[in-house]
PDB file of C-alpha atoms and ligand atoms in Angstrom:
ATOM      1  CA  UNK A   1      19.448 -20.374 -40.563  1.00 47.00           C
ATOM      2  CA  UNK A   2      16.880 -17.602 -39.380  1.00 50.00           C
ATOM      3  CA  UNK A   3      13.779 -19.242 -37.758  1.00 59.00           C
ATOM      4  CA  UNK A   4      10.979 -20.761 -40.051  1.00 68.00           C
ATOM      5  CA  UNK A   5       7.993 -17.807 -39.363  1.00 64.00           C
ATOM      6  CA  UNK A   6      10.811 -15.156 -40.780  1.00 61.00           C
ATOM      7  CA  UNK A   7      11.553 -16.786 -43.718  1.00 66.00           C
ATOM      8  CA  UNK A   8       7.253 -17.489 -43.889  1.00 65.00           C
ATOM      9  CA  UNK A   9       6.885 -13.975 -43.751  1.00 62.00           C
ATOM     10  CA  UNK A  10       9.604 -12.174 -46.138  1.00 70.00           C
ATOM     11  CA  UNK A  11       7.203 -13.937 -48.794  1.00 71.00           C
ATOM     12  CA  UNK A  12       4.117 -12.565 -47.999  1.00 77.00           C
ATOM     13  CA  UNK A  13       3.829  -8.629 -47.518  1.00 74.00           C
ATOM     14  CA  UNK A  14       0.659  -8.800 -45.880  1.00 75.00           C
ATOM     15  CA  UNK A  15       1.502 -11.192 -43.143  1.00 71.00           C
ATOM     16  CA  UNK A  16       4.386  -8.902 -42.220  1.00 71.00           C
ATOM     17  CA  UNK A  17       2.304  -5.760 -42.217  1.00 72.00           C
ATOM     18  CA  UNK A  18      -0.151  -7.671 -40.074  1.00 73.00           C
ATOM     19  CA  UNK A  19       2.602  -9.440 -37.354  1.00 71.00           C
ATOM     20  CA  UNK A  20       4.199  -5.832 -37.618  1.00 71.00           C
ATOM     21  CA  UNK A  21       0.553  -4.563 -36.736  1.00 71.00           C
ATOM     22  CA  UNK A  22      -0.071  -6.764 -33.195  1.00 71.00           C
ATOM     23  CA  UNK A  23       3.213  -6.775 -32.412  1.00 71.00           C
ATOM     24  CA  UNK A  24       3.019  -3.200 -31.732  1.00 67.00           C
ATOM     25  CA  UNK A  25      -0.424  -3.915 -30.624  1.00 66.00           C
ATOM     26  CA  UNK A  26       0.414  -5.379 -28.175  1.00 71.00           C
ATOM     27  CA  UNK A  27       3.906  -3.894 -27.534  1.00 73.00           C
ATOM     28  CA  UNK A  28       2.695  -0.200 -27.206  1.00 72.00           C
ATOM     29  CA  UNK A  29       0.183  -0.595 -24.198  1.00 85.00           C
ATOM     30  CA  UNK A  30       3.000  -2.761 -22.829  1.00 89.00           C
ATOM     31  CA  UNK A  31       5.287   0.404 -22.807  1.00 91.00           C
ATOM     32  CA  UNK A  32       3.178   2.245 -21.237  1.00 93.00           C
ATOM     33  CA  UNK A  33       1.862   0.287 -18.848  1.00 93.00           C
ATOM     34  CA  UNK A  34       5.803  -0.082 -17.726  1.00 94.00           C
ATOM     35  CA  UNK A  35       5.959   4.019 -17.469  1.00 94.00           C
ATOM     36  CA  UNK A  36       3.148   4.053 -15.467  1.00 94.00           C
ATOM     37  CA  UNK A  37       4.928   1.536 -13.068  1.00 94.00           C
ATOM     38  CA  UNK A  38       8.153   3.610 -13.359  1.00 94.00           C
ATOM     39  CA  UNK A  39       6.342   6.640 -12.573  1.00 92.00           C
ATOM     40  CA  UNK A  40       5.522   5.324  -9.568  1.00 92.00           C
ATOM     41  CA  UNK A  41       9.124   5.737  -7.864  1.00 89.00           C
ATOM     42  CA  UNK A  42      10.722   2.895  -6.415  1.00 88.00           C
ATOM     43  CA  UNK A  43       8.709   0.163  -3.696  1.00 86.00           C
ATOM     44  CA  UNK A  44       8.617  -3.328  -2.815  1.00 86.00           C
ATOM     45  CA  UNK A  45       9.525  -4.634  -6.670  1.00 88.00           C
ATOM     46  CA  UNK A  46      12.749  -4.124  -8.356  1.00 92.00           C
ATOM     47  CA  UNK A  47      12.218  -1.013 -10.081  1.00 93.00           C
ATOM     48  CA  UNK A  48      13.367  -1.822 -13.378  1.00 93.00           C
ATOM     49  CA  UNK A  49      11.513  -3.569 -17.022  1.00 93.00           C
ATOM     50  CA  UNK A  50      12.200  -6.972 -14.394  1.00 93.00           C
ATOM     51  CA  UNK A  51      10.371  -5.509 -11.294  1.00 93.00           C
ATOM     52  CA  UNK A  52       7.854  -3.977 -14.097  1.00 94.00           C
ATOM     53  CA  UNK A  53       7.173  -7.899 -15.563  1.00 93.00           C
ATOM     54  CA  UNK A  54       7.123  -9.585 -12.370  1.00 91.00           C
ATOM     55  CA  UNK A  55       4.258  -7.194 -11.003  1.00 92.00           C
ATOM     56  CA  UNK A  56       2.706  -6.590 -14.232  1.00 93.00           C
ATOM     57  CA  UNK A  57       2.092 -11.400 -15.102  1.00 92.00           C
ATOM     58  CA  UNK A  58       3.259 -12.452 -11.735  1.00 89.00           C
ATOM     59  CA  UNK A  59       1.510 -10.947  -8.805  1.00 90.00           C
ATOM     60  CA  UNK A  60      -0.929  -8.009 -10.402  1.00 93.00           C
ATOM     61  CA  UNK A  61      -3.295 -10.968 -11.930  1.00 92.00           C
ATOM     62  CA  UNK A  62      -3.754 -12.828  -8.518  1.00 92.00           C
ATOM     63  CA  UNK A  63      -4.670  -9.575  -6.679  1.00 93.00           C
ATOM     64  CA  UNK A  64      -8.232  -9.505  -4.792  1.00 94.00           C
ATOM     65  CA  UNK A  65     -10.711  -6.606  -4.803  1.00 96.00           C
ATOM     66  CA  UNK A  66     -10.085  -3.929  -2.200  1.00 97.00           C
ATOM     67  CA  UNK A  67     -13.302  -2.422  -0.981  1.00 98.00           C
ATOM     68  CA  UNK A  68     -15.424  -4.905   0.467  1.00 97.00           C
ATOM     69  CA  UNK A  69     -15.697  -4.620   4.548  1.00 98.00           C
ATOM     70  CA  UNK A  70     -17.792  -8.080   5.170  1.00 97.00           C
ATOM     71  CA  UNK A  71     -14.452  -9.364   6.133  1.00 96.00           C
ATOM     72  CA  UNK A  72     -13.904  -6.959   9.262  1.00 98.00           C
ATOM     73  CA  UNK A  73     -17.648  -6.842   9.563  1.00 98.00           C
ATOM     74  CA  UNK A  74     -17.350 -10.655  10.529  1.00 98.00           C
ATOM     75  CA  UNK A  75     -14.521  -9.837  13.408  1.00 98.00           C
ATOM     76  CA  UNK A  76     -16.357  -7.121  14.595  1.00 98.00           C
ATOM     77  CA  UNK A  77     -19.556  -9.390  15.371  1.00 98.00           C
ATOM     78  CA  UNK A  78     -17.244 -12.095  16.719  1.00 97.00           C
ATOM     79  CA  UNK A  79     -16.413  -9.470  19.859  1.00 97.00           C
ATOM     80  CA  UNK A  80     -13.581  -7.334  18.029  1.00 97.00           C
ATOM     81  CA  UNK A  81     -15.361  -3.630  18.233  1.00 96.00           C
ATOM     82  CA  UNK A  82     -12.671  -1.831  19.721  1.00 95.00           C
ATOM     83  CA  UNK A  83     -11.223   1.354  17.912  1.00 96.00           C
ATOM     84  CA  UNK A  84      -8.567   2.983  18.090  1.00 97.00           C
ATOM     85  CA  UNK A  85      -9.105   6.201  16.418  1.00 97.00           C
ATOM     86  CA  UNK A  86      -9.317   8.895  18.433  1.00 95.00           C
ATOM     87  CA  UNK A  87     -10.591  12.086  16.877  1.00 91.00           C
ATOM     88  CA  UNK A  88     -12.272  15.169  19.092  1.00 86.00           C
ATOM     89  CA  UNK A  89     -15.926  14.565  17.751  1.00 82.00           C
ATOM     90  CA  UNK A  90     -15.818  10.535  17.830  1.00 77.00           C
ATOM     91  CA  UNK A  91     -16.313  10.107  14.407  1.00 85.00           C
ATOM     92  CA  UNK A  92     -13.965   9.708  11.269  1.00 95.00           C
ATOM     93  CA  UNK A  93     -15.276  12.655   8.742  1.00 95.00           C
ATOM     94  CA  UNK A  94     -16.252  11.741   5.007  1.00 97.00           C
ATOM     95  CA  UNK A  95     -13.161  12.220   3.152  1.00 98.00           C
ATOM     96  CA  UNK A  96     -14.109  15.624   0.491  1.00 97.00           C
ATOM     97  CA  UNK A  97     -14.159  14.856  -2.896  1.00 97.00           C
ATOM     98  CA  UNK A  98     -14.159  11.539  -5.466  1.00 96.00           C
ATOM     99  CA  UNK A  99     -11.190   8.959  -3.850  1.00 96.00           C
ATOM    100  CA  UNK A 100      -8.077   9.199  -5.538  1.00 98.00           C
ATOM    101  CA  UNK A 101      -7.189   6.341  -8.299  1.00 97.00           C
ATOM    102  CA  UNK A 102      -5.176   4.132  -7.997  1.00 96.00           C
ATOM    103  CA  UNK A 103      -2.616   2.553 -10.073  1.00 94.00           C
ATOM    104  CA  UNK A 104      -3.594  -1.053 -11.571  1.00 93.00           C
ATOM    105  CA  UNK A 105      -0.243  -2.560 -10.449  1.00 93.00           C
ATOM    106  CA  UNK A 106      -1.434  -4.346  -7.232  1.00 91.00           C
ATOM    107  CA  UNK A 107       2.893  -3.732  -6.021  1.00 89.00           C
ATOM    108  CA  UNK A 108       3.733  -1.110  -5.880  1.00 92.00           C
ATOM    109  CA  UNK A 109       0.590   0.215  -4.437  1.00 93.00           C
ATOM    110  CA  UNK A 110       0.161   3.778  -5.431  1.00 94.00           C
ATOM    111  CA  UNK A 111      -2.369   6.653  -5.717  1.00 96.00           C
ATOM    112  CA  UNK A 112      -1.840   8.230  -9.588  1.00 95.00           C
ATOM    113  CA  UNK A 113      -3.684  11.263  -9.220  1.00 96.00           C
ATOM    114  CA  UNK A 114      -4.725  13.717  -6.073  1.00 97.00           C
ATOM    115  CA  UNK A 115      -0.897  14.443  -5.611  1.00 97.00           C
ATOM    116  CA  UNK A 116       0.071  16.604  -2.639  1.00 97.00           C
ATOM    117  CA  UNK A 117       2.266  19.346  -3.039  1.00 97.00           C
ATOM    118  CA  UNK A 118       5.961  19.670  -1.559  1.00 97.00           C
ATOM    119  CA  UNK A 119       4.943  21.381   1.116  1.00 98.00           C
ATOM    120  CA  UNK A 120       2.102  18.860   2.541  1.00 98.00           C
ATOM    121  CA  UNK A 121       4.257  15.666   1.675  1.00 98.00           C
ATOM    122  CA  UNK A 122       7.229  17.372   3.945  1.00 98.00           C
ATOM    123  CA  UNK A 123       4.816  18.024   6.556  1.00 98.00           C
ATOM    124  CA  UNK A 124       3.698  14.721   6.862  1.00 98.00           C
ATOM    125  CA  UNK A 125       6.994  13.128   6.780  1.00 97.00           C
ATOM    126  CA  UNK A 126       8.109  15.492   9.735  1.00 98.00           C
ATOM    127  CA  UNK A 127       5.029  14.849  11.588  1.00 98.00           C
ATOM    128  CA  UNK A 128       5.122  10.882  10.895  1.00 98.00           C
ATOM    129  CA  UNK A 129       8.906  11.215  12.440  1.00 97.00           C
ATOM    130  CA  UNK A 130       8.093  13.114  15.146  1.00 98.00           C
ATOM    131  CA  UNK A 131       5.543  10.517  16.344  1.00 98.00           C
ATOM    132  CA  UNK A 132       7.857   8.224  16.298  1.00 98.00           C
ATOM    133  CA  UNK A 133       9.969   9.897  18.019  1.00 97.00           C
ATOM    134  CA  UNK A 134       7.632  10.991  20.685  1.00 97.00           C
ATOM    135  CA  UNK A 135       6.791   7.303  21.038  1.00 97.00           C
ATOM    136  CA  UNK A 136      10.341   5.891  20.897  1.00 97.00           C
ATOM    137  CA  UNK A 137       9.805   3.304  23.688  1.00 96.00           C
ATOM    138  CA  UNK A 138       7.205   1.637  21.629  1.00 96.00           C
ATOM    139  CA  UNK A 139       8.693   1.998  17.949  1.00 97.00           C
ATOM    140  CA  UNK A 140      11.638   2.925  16.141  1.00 97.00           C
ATOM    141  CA  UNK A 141      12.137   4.088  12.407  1.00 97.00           C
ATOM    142  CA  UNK A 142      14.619   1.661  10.281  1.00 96.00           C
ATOM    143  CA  UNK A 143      13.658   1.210   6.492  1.00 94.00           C
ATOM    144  CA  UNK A 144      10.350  -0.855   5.621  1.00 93.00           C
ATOM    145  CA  UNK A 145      10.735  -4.463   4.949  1.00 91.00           C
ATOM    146  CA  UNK A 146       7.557  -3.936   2.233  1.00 85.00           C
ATOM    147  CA  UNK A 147       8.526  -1.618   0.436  1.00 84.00           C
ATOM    148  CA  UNK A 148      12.423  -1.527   1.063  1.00 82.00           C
ATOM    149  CA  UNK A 149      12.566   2.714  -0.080  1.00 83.00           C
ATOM    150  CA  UNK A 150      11.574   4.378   2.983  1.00 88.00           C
ATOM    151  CA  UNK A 151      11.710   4.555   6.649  1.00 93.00           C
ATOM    152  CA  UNK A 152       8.280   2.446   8.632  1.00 97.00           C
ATOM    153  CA  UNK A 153       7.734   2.407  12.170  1.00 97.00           C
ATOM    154  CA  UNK A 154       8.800  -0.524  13.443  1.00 97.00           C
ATOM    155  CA  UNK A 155       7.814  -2.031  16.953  1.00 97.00           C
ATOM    156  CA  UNK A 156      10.632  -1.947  19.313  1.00 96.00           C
ATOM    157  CA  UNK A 157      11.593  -4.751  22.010  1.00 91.00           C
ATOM    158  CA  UNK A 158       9.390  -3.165  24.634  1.00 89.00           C
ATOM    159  CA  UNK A 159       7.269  -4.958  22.862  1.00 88.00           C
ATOM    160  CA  UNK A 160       8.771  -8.581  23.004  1.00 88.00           C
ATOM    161  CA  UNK A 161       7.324 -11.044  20.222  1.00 85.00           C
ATOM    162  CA  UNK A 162       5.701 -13.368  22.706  1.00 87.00           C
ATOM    163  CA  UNK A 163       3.026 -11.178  23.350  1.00 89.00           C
ATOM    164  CA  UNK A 164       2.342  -9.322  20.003  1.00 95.00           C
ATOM    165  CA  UNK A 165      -1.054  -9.345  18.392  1.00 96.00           C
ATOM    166  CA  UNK A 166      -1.172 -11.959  15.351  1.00 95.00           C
ATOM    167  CA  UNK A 167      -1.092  -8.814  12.705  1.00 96.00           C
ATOM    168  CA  UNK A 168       2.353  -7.705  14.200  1.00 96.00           C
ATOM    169  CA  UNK A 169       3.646 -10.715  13.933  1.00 94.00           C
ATOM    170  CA  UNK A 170       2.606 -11.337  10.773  1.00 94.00           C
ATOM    171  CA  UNK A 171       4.635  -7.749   9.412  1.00 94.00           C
ATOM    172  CA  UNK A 172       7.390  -9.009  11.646  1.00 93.00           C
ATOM    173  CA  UNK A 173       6.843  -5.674  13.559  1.00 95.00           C
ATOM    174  CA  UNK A 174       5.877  -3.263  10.837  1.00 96.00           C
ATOM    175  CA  UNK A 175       3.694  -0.975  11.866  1.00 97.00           C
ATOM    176  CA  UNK A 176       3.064   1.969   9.436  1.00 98.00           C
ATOM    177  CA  UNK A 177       5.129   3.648   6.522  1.00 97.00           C
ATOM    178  CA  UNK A 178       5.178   6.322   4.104  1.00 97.00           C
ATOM    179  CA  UNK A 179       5.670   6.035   0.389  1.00 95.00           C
ATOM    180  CA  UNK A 180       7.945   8.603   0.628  1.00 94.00           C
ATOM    181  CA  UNK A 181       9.678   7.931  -2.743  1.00 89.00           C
ATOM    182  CA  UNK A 182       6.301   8.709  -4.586  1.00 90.00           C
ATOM    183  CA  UNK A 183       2.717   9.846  -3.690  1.00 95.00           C
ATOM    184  CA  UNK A 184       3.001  10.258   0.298  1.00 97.00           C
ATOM    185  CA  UNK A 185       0.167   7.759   0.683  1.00 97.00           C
ATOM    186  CA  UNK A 186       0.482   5.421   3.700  1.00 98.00           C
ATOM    187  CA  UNK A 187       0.486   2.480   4.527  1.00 97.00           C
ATOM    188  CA  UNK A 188      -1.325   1.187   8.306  1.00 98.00           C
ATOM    189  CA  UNK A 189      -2.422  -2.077   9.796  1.00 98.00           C
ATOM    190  CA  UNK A 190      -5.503  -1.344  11.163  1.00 98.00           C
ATOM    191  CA  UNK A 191      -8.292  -3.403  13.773  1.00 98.00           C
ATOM    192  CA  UNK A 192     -11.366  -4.456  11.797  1.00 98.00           C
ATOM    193  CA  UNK A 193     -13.278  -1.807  13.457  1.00 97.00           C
ATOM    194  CA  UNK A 194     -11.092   1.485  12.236  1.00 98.00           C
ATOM    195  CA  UNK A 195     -10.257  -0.626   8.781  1.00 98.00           C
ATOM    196  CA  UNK A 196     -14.200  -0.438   8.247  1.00 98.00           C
ATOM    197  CA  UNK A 197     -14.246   2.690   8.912  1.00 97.00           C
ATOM    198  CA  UNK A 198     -11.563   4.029   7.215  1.00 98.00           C
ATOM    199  CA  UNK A 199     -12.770   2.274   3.847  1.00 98.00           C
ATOM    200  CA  UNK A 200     -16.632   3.716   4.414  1.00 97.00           C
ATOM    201  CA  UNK A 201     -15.360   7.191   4.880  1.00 98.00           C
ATOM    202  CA  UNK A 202     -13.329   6.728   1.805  1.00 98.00           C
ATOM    203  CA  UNK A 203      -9.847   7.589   3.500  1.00 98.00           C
ATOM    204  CA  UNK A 204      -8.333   4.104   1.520  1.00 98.00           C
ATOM    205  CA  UNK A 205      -8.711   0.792   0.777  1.00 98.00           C
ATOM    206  CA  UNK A 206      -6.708  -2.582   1.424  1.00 96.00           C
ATOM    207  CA  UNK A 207      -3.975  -3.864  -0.651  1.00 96.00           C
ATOM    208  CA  UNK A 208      -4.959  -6.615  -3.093  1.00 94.00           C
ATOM    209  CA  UNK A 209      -2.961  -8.812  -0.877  1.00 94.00           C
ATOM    210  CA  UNK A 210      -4.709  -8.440   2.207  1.00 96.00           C
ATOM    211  CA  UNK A 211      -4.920 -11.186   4.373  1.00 94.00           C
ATOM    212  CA  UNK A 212      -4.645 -13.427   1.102  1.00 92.00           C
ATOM    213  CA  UNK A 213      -3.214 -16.998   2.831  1.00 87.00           C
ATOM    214  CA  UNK A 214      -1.757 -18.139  -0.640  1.00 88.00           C
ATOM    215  CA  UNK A 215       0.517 -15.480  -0.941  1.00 83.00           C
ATOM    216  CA  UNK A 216       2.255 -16.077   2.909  1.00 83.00           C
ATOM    217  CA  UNK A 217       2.564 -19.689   1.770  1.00 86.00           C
ATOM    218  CA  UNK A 218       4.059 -19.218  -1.324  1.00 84.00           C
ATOM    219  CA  UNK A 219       6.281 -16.876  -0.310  1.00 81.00           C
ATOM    220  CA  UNK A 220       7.143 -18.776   2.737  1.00 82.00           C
ATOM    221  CA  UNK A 221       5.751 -16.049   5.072  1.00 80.00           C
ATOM    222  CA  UNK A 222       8.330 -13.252   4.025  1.00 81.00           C
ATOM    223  CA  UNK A 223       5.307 -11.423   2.787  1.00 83.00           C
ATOM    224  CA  UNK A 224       1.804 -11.635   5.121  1.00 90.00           C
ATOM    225  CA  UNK A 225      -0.239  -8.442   4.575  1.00 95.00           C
ATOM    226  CA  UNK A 226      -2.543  -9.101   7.265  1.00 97.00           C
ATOM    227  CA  UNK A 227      -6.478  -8.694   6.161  1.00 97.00           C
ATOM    228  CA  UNK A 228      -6.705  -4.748   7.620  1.00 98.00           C
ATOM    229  CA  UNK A 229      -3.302  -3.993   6.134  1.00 98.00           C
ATOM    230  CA  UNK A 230      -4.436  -0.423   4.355  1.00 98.00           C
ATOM    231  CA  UNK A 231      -3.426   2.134   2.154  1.00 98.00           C
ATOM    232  CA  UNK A 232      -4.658   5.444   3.346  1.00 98.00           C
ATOM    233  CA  UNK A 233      -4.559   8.239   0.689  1.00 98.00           C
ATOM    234  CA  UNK A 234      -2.042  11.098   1.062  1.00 98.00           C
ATOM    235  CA  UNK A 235      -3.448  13.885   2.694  1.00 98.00           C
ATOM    236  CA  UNK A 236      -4.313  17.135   0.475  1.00 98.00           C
ATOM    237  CA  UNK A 237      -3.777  19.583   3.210  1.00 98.00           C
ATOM    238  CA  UNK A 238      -3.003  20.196   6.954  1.00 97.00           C
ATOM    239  CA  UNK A 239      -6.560  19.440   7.837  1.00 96.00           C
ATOM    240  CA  UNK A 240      -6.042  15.655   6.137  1.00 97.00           C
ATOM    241  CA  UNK A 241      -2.366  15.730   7.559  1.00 98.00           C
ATOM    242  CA  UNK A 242      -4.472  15.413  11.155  1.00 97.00           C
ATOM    243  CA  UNK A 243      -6.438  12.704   9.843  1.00 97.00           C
ATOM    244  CA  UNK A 244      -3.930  10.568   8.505  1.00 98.00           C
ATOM    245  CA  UNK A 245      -1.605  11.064  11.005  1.00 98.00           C
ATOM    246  CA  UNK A 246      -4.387  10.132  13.724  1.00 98.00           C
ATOM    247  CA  UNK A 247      -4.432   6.559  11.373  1.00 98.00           C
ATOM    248  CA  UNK A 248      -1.066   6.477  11.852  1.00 98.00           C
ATOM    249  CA  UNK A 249      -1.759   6.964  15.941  1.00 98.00           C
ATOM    250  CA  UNK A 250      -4.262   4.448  15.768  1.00 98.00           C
ATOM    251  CA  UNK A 251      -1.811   1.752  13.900  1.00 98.00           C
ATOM    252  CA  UNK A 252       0.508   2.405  16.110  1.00 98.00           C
ATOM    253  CA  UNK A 253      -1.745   2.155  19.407  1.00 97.00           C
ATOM    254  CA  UNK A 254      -3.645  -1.119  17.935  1.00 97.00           C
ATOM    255  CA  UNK A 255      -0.346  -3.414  17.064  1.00 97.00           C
ATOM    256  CA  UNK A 256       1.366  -2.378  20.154  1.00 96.00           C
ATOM    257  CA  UNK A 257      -1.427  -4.074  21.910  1.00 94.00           C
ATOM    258  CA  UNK A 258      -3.404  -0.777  23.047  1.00 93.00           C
ATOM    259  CA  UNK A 259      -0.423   1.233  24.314  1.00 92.00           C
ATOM    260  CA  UNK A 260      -0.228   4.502  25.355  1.00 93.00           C
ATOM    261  CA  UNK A 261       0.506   6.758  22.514  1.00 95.00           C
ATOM    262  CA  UNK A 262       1.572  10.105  23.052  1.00 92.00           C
ATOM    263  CA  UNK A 263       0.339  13.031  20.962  1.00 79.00           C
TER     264      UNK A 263
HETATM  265  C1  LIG B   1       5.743  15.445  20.301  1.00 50.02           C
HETATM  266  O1  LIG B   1       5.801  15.767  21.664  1.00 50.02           O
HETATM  267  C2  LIG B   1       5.868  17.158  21.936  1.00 50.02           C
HETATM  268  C3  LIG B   1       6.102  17.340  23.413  1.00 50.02           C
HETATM  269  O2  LIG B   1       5.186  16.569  24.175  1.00 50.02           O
HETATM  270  C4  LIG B   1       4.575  17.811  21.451  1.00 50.02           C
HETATM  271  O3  LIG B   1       4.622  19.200  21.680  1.00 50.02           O
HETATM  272  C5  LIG B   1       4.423  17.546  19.949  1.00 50.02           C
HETATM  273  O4  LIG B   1       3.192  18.048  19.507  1.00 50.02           O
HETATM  274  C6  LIG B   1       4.512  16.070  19.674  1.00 50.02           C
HETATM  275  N1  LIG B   1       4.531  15.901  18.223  1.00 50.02           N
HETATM  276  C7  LIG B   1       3.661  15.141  17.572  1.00 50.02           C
HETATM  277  C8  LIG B   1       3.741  15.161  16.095  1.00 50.02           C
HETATM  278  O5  LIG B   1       2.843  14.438  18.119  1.00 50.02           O
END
């Protein structure tokens, strides 16, 4: 026996046409709200219509904003005014331009316009792996436990867990990665002083899971974005290539407890 409402509605013409009407309603910003995801390339989700749900009612909705710096503004006063960005003229520069937008899904985390070209997103990657490998007695490259696609720069054993900053332990070692399935933005973990900066300057923003406690609990630490875990925006040209990558230094010099980090 078909279910009650379909037998309700083969009577009555309207009713269909108007279930037909928010059904589709609602179905056709669904769809394309799942492109957009798919568009994306794959991340931390599954990247399927399951990985799609699961981001879109599951984790998306419980997402924090992204831009406020009161949190790191709060450390800093506490004593934490270190930074480890080291450009020639001191300061970070005002990014050019309107920052890029962002997609809404809060995983994957990914910049949807502001593309770089081939070119730019090759340099980057070669430059990212060659400061690993300059640095290989403080990380190593082995695929990101975040967002599972692409190579991160891990910490290696010269730095032994007993005497890693909280955020490092909190990534289990992750220091920095790529999304070099999709957009070429990256992904740091910063010190409250360069994360304020970094956001004021308009070079990126936090994820929406920043340093939010529920989400290690509930997910039994496996994921624990520490509160200056940020996504920088990929770099338009060779100028922003130096920029980024000089985030990337200062990552890497901040979670490996103010090492050394050459070029
Ligand atoms: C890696 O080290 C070499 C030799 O010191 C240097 O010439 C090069 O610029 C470094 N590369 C990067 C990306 O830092």
């Amino acid at each position: 026996m078909p279910p009650r409402i379909f037998s309700t509605l083969r009577g009555h013409p309207l009713l269909t046409a108007a279930a037909l009407l928010c059904f589709s309603a609602a179905t056709i910003p669904a769809y394309q709200d799942y492109q957009l995801y798919m568009s994306y390339g794959p991340g931390g989700p599954p990247y399927n219509a399951f990985g799609w749900f699961i981001s879109r009612f599951l984790i998306t909705p419980f997402a924090q904003e992204m831009f406020g710096t009161e949190v790191y503004q709060q450390r800093i006063n506490q004593g934490e005014t270190t930074t480890f960005i080291h450009l020639p003229d001191g300061k970070l520069p005002r990014r050019k331009g309107k920052i890029p937008v962002v997609g809404p899904h809060a995983v994957p985390q990914r910049q949807i316009n502001q593309l770089p070209n081939e070119e730019i997103k090759r340099k980057l990657t070669e430059t990212f792996n060659a400061v690993a490998t300059n640095n290989s007695k403080l990380v190593k490259l082995a695929p990101s436990r975040l967002e599972r696609h692409t190579d991160a720069m891990w910490l290696t054993d010269a730095i032994p867990l007993s005497s890693r900053i909280q955020e490092a332990v909190q990534t289990v070692g992750e220091v920095s990665h790529i999304h070099g399935t999709s957009d070429h933005s990256v992904h740091v973990v910063l010190c409250p002083e360069d994360a304020k900066e970094v956001i004021d300057a308009g070079w990126g923003q936090r994820n929406g899971f920043s340093g939010w406690k529920p989400v290690a609990t509930l997910t039994r630490g496996n994921i624990n974005l520490p509160a200056t875990y940020i996504l920088v925006y990929a770099p338009r040209n060779q100028e922003e290539i130096e920029v980024v990558m000089e985030l990337v230094r200062a990552s890497l010099r901040y979670m490996s407890g103010g090492a050394e980090v050459i070029s």
